[in-house]
Tab-separated table of C-alpha atoms in Angstrom:
chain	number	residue	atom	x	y	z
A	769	UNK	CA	-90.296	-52.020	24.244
A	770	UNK	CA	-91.898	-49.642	21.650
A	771	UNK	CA	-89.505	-50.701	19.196
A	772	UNK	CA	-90.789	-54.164	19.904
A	773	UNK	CA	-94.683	-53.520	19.365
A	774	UNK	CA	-95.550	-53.997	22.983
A	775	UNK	CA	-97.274	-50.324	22.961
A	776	UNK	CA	-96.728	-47.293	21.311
A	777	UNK	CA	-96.113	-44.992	24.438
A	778	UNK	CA	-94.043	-46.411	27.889
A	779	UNK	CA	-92.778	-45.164	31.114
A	780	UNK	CA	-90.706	-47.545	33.274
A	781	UNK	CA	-89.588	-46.589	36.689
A	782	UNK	CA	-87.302	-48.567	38.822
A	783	UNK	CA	-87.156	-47.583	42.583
A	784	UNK	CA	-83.824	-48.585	45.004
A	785	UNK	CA	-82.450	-48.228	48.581
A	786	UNK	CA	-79.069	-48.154	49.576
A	787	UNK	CA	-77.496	-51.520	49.886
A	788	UNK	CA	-80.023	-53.566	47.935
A	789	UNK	CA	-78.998	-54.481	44.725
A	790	UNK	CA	-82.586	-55.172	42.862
A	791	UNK	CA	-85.379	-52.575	42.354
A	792	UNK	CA	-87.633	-52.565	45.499
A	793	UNK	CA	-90.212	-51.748	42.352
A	794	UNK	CA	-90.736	-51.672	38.987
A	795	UNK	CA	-93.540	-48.983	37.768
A	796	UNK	CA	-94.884	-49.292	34.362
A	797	UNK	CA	-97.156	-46.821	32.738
A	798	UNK	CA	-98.504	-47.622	28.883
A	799	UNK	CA	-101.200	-44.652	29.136
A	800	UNK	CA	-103.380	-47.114	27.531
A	801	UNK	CA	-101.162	-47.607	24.466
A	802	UNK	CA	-100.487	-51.487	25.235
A	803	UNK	CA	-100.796	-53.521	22.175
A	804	UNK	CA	-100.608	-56.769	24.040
A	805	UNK	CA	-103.464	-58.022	26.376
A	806	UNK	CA	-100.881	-57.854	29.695
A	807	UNK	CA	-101.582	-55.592	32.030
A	808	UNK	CA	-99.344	-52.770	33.428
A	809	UNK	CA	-98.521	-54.941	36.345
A	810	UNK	CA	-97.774	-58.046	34.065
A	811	UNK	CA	-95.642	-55.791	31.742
A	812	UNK	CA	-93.706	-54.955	34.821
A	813	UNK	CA	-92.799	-58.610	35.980
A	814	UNK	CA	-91.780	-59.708	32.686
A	815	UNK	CA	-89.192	-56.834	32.493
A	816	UNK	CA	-88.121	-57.700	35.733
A	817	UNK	CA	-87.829	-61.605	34.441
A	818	UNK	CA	-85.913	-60.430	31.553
A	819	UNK	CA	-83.439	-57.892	32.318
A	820	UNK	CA	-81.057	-57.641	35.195
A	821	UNK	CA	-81.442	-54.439	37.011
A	822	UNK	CA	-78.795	-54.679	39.621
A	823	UNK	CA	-77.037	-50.815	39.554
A	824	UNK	CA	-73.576	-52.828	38.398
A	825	UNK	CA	-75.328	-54.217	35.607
A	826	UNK	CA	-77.051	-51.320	34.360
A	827	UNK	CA	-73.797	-49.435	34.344
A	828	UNK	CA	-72.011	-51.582	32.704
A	829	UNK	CA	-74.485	-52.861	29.753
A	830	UNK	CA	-75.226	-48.930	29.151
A	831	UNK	CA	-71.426	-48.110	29.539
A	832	UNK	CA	-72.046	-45.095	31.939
A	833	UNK	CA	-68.569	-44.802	33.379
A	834	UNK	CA	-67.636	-43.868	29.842
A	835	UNK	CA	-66.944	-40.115	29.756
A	836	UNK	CA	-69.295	-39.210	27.165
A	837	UNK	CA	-71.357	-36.819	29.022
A	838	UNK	CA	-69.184	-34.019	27.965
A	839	UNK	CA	-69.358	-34.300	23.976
A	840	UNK	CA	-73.412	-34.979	24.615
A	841	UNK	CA	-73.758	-31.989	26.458
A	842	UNK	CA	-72.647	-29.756	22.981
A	843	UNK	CA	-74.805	-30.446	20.198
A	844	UNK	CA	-76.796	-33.489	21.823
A	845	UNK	CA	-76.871	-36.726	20.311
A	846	UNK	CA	-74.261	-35.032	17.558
A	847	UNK	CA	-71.510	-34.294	19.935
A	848	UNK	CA	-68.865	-32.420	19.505
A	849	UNK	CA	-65.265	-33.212	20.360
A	850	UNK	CA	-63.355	-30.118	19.660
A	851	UNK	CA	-60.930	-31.714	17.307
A	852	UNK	CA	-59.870	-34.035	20.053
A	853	UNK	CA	-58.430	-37.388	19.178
A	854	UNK	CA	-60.220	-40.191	19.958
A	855	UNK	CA	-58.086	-43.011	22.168
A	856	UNK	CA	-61.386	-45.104	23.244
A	857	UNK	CA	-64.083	-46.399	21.296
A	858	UNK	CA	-67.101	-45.565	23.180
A	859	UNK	CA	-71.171	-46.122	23.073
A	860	UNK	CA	-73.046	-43.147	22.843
A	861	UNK	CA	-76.682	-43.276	24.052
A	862	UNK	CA	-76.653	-47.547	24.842
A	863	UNK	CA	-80.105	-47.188	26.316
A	864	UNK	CA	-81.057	-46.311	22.425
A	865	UNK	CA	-80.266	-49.872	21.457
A	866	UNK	CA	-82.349	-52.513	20.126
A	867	UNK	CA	-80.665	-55.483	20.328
A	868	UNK	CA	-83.542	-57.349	22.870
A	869	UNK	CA	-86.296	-56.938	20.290
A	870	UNK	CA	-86.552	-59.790	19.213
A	871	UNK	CA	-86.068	-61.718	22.844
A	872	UNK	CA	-88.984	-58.901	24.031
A	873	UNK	CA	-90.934	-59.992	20.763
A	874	UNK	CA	-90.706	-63.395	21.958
A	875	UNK	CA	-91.791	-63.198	25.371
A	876	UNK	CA	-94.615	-61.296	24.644
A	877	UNK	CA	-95.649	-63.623	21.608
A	878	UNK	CA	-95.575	-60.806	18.743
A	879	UNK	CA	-94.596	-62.086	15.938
């Protein structure tokens, strides 16, 4: 959403309970940075609109059942795999990506 232009700073919080699969809320926080005229709130039910945030579906477009947890945890976003072959082409850090930029762009009219 940064990477996008719709503000400069962002917190998003999603909030669950056991056995529902959709966010009983989404939280968003620009600290004033917004560099569109929606508010907070607005910002908030567009991401809703645009993303699914079912638990399965976060899972599986950030591929967290991938074991990469233990290569992050030496050397950070480096890695480190001790020599170790590599059978599995994996995603490191998918919640880094910026392929909905331009569908973000779009529905929040920045050109």
């Amino acid at each position: 959403m940064v990477a996008a232009g719709i503000a400069d700073q962002i917190l998003v919080q999603l909030s669950y309970a056991i056995g529902i699969a959709h966010p009983l809320s989404i939280y968003v926080d620009t600290y004033g940075t917004a560099r569109v005229s929606d508010t907070d709130a607005e910002i908030a039910r567009r991401i809703e609109r645009l993303f699914d945030l079912r638990p399965a579906s976060i899972v599986e477009r950030f591929g967290l059942k991938n074991p990469i947890f233990e290569a992050t945890a030496s050397y950070g976003h480096f890695g480190n795999r001790h020599g170790r072959e590599v059978t599995k082409e994996i995603e490191f850090f998918g919640w880094e990506k910026l392929d909905e930029v331009e569908n973000l762009r779009r529905e929040f009219g920045i050109l």
